[in-house]
Tab-separated table of C-alpha atoms in Angstrom:
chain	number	residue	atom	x	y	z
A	1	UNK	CA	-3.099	183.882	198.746
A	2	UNK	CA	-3.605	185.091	202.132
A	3	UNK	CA	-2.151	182.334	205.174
A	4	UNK	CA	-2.958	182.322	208.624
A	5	UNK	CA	-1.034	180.251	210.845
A	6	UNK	CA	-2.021	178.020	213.263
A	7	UNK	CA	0.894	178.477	216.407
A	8	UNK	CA	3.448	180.172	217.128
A	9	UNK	CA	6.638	178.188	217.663
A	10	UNK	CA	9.922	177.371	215.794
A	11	UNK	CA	8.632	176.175	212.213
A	12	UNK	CA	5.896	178.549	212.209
A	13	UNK	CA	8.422	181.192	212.950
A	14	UNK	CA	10.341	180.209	210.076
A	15	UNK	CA	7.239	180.042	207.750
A	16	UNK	CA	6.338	183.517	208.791
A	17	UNK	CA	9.429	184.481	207.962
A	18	UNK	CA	10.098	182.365	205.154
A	19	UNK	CA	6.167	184.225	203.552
A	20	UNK	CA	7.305	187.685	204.360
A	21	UNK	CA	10.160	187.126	201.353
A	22	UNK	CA	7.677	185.955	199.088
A	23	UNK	CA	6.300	188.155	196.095
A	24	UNK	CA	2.694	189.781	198.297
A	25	UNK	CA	1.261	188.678	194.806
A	26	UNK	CA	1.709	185.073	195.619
A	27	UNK	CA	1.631	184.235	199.237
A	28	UNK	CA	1.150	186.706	202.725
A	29	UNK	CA	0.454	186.002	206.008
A	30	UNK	CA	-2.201	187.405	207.194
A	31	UNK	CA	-2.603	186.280	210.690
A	32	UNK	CA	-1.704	183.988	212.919
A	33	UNK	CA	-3.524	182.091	215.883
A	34	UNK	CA	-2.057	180.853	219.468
A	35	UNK	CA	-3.890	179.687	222.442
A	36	UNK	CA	-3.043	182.477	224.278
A	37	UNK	CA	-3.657	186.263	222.915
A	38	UNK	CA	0.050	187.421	224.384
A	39	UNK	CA	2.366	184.902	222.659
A	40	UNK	CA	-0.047	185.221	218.856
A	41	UNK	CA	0.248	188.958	219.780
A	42	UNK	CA	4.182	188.846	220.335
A	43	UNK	CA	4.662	186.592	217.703
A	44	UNK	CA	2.591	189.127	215.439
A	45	UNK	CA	4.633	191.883	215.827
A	46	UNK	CA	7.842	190.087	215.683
A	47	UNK	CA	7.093	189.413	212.167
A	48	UNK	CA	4.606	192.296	210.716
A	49	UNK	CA	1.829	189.772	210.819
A	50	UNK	CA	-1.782	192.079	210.744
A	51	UNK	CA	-4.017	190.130	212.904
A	52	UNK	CA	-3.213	188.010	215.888
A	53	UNK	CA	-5.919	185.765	217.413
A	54	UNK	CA	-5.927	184.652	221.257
A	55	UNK	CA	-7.434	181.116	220.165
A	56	UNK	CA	-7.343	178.407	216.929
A	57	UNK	CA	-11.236	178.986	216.955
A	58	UNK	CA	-11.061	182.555	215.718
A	59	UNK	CA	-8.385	181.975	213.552
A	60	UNK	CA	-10.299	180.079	211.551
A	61	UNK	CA	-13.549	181.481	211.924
A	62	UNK	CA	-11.556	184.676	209.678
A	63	UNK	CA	-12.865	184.289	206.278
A	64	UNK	CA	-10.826	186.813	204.730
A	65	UNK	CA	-7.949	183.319	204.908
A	66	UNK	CA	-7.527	181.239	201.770
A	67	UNK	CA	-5.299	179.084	203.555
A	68	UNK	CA	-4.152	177.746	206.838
A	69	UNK	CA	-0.852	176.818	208.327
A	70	UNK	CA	-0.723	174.084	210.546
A	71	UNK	CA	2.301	174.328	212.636
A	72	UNK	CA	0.984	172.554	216.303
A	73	UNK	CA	1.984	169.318	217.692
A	74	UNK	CA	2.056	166.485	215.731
A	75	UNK	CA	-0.878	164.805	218.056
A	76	UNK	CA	-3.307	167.739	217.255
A	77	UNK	CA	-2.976	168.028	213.666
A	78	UNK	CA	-5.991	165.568	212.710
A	79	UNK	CA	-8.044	167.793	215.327
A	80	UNK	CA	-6.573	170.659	214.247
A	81	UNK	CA	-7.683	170.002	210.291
A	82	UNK	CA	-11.180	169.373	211.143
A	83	UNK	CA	-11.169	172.355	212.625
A	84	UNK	CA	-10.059	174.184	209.625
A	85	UNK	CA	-12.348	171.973	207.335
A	86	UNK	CA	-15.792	172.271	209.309
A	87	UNK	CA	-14.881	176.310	208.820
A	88	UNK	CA	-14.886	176.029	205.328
A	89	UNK	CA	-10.763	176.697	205.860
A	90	UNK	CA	-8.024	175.368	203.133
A	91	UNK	CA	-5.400	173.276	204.980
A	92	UNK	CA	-1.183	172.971	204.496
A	93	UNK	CA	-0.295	170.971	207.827
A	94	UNK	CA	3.053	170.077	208.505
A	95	UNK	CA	4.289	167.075	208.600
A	96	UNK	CA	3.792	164.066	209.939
A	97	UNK	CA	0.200	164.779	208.321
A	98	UNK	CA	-1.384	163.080	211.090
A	99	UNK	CA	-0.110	160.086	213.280
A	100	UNK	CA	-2.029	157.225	211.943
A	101	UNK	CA	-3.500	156.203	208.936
A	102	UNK	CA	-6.487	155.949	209.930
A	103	UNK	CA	-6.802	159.341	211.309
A	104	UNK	CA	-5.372	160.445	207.471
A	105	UNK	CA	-8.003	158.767	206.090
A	106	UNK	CA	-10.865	160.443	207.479
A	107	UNK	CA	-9.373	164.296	207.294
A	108	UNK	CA	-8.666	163.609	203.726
A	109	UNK	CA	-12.341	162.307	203.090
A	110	UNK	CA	-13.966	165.286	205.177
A	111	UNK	CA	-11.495	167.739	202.958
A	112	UNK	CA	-13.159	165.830	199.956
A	113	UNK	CA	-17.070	166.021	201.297
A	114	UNK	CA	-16.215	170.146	202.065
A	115	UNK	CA	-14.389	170.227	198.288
A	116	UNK	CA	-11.428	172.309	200.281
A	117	UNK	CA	-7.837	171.861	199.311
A	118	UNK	CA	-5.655	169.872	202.093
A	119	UNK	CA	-2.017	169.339	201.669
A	120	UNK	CA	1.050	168.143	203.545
A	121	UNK	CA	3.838	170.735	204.013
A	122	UNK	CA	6.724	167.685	203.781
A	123	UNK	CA	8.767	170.414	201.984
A	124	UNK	CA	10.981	168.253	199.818
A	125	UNK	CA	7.875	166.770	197.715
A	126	UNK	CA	7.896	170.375	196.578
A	127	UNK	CA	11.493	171.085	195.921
A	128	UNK	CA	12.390	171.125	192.559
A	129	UNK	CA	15.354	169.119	193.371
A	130	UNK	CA	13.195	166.084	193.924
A	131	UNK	CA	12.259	166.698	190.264
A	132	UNK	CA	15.746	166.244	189.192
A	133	UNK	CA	16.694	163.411	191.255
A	134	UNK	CA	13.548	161.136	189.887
A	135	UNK	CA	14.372	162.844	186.121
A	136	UNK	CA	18.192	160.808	187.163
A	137	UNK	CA	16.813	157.868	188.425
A	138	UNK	CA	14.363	157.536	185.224
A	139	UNK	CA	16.891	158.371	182.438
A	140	UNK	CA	19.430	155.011	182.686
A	141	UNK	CA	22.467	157.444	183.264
A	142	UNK	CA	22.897	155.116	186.546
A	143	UNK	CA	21.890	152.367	184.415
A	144	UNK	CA	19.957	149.618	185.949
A	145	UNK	CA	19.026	151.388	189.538
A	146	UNK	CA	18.486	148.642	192.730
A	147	UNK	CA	19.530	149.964	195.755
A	148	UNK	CA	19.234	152.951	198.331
A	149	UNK	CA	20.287	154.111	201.787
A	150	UNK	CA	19.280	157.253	203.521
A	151	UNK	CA	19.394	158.361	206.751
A	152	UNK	CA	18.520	161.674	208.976
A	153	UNK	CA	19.527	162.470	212.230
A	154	UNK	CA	19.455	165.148	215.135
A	155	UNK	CA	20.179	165.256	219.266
A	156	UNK	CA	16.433	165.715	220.406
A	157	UNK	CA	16.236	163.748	223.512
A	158	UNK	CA	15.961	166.756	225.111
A	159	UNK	CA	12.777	168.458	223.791
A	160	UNK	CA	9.541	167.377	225.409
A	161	UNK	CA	7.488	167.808	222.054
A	162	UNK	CA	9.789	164.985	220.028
A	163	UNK	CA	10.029	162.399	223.177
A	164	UNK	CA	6.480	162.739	224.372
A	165	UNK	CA	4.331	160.232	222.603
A	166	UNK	CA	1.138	162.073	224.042
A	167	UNK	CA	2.470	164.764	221.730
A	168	UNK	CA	3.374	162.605	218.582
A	169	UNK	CA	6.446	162.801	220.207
A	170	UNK	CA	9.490	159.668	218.561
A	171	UNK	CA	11.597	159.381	215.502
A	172	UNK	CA	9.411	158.081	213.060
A	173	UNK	CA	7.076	160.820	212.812
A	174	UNK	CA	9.278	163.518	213.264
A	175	UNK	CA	12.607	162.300	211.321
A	176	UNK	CA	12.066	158.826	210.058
A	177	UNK	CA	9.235	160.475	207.557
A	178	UNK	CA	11.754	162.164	205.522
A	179	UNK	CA	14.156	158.890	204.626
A	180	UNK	CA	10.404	157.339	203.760
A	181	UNK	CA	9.855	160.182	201.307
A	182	UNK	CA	13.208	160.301	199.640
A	183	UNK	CA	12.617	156.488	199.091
A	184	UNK	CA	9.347	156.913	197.594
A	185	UNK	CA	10.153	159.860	195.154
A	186	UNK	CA	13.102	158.032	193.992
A	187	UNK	CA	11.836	154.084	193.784
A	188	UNK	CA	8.165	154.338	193.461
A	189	UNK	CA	4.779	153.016	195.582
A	190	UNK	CA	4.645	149.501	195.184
A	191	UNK	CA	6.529	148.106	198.154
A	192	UNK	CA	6.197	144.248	198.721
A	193	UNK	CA	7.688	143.848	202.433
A	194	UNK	CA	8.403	146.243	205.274
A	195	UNK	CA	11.169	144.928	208.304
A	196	UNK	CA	12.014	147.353	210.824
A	197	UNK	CA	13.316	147.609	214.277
A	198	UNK	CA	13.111	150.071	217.222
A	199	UNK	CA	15.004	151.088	220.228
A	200	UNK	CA	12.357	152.914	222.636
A	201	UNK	CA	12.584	155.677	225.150
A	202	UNK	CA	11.738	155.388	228.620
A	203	UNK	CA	9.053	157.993	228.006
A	204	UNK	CA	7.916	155.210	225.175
A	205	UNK	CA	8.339	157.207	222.503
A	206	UNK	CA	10.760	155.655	219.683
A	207	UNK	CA	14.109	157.069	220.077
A	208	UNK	CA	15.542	155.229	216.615
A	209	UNK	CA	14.473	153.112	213.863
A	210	UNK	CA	16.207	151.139	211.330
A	211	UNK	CA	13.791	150.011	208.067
A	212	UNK	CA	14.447	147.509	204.922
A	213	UNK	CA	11.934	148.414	202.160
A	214	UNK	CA	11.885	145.577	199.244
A	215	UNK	CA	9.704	146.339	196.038
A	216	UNK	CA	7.989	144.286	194.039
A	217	UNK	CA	10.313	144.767	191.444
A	218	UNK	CA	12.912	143.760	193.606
A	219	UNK	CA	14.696	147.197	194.313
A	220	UNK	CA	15.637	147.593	198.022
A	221	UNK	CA	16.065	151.008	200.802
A	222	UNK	CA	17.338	150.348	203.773
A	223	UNK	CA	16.422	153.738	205.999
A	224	UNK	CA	17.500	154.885	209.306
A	225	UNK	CA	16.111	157.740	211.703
A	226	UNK	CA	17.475	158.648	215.087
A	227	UNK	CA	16.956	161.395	217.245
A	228	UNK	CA	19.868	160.547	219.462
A	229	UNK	CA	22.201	161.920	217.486
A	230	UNK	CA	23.537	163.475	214.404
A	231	UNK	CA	23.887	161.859	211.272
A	232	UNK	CA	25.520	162.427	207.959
A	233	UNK	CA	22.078	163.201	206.424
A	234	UNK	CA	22.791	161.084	203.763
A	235	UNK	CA	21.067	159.513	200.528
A	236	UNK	CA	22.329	157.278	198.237
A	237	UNK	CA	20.934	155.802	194.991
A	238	UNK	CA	22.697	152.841	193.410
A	239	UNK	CA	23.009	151.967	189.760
A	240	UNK	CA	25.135	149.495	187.734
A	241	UNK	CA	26.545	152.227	186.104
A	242	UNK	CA	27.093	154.475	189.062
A	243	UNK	CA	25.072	156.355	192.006
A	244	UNK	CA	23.738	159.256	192.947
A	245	UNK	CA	24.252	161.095	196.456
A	246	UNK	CA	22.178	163.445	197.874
A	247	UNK	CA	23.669	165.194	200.907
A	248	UNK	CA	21.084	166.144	202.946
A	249	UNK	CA	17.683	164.694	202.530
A	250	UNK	CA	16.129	166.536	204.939
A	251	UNK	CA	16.956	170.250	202.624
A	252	UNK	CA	18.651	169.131	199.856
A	253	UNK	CA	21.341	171.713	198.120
A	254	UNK	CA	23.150	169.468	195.734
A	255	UNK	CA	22.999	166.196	194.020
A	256	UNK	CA	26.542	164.575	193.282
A	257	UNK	CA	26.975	161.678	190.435
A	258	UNK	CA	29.699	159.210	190.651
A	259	UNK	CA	30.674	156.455	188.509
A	260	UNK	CA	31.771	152.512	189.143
A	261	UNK	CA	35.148	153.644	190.516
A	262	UNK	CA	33.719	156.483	192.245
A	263	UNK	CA	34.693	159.688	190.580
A	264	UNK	CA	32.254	162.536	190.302
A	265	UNK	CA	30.769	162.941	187.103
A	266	UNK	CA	29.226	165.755	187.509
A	267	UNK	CA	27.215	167.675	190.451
A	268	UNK	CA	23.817	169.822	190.321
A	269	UNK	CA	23.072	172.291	192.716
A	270	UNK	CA	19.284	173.332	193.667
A	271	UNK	CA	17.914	176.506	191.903
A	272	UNK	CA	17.948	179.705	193.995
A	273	UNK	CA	15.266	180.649	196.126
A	274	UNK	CA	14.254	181.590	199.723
A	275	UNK	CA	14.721	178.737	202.391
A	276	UNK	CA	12.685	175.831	200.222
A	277	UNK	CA	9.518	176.055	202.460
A	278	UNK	CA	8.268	178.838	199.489
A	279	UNK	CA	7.861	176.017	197.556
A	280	UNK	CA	4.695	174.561	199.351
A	281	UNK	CA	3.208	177.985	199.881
A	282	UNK	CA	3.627	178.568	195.806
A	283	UNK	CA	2.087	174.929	195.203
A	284	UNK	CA	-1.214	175.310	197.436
A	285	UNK	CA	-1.271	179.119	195.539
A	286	UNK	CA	-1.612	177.352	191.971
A	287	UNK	CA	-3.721	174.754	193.446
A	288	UNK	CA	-5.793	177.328	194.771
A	289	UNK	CA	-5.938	179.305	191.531
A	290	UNK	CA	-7.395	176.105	189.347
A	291	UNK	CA	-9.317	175.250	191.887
A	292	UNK	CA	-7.970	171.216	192.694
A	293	UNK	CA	-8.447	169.899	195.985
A	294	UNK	CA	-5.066	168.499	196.284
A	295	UNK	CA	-1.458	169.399	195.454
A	296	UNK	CA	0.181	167.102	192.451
A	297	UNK	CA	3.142	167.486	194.026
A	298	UNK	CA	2.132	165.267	197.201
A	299	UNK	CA	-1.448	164.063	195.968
A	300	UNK	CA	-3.748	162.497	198.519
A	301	UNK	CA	-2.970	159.168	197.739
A	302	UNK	CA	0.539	159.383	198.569
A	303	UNK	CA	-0.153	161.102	201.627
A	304	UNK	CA	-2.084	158.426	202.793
A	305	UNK	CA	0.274	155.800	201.360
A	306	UNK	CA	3.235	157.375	203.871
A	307	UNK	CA	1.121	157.339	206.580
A	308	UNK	CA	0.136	153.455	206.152
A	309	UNK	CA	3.766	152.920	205.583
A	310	UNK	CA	4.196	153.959	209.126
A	311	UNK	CA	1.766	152.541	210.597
A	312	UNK	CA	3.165	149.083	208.836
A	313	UNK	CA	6.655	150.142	209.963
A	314	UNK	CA	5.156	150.145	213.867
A	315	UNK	CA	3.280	146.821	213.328
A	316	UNK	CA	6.706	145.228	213.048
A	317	UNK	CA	8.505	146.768	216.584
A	318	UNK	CA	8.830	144.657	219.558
A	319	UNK	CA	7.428	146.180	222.620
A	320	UNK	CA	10.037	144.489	224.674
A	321	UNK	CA	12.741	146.223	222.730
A	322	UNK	CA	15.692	148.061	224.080
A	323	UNK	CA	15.033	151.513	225.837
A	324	UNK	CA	17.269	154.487	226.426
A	325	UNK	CA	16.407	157.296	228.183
A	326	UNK	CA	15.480	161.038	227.586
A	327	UNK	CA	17.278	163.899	229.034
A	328	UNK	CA	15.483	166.604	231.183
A	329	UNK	CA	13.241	168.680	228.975
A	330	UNK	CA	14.058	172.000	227.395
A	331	UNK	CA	11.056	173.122	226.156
């Protein structure tokens, strides 16, 4: 499968370099796009990348690409997709997929009309620790499951990208959508009520979020993101025999059991591999190779259920909310 990537910052660096470990039969990158010909050039021979391209428009006008990479600001991607779609392109775009729903909806419908694959690259859908964790959940070892907390956190206040909202800048799309996940591959879609709450930036981006999640089947997640500062990373699934904690849902290495009086039972660790984003790469590659239009791994439908999550999660902050304010920007 041969990737081109669409920019040239820090997660497409570490895709590029994350590809050049890959097996060449699998996965390559075979150029990679900028919107200006010196950085895509630089950035190119940083990494042994073939072709560079001085603008998204070429990149995608290469047909010699079974895929692209979507690596630009979260407020471009639904632009960004069309792009790829309406030149006959296969799309992995990183997460957030896109910032509303509604903007989900119609790039997954166009991908559908052009019968091209489009996935998100949310990298723990793909992780075969997720597996594992949902193989836990399902076989009663924590007996009657009800309950789970996660949270992720990192000090971002000072990069333009995350606190401009012109950008898709704000916790929910760039933190609070991994919590979301690790709630949904662990509990399931049907989710009766949504309460959250918000504390802005001056710049009017969210700077943190906490969110209660109650299913219809009465199982509960209470979630919090904050770019602020750093969190323990934590997630926690509770049983009435024991739980299960996970301790970093944003790259997950090992899952630890405990029982009622808290002693581990036992811990798994996640199979070997490369830095986890190979994982996404290999998916889109077999999805490719059958020829399906989505990745079972993170399906369409629960791409677009995430992003109406979100937008349900919004619906419930108060404008007048507490703000904080952003440092001076770094980047």
């Amino acid at each position: 499968m041969r990737v081109g990537i669409m920019g040239a910052g820090r997660i497409a660096a570490r895709i590029a370099d994350t590809i050049r470990q890959m097996d060449p039969e699998v996965c390559c990158c075979a150029a990679v796009g900028a919107r200006e010909e010196e950085r895509a050039r630089a950035f190119a021979k940083a990494r042994q990348i073939p072709v560079a391209y001085g603008s998204y428009e070429d990149l995608v006008r290469d047909a010699s690409l079974d895929l692209i990479y979507i690596a630009t600001p979260m407020s471009f991607h639904a632009e960004h997709i069309r792009l790829c779609l309406e030149h006959g392109r296969n799309v992995l775009c990183e997460k957030a997929f896109t910032v509303t729903g509604k903007e989900a909806a119609e790039v997954l419908a166009l991908a559908k009309e052009k019968k091209l694959l489009l996935a998100e690259a949310i990298w723990t859908r793909y992780m075969p620790i997720r597996r594992m964790i949902r193989e836990i959940v399902d076989s009663g070892e924590l007996g009657d499951v009800w309950s789970l907390t996660a949270n992720l956190g990192y000090p971002r206040l000072a990069r333009r990208r995350l606190t401009d909202p012109a950008l898709g800048g704000g916790a929910l799309l760039d933190l609070g959508v991994y919590p979301l996940n690790f709630a949904l591959m662990a509990f399931g879609e049907e989710i009766a009520k949504v309460d959250s709450s918000v504390v802005w930036l001056d710049t009017g981006a969210d700077a943190a979020e906490s969110i209660t999640l109650t299913w219809d089947n009465g199982r509960t997640a209470a979630l919090y993101a904050d770019m602020r500062v750093q969190t323990d990373r934590r997630g926690i699934i509770s049983g009435t025999r024991g739980y299960l904690e996970v301790g970093n849902i944003n790259n997950p290495q090992e899952i630890r059991i405990f029982d009622t009086d808290h002693n581990l039972v036992r811990a798994l660790s996640r199979p070997a591999g490369i830095t986890g984003y190979e994982y996404e790469f290999e998916a889109c590659a077999r999805a490719l190779s059958q020829g399906l239009q989505e990745c079972p791994e993170m399906p369409h439908r629960e791409i677009q259920r995430v992003m109406d999550l979100m937008d349900r999660i919004r619906g419930c902050w108060r404008a007048d909310g507490p703000r904080v304010p952003a440092l001076e920007p770094e980047d």
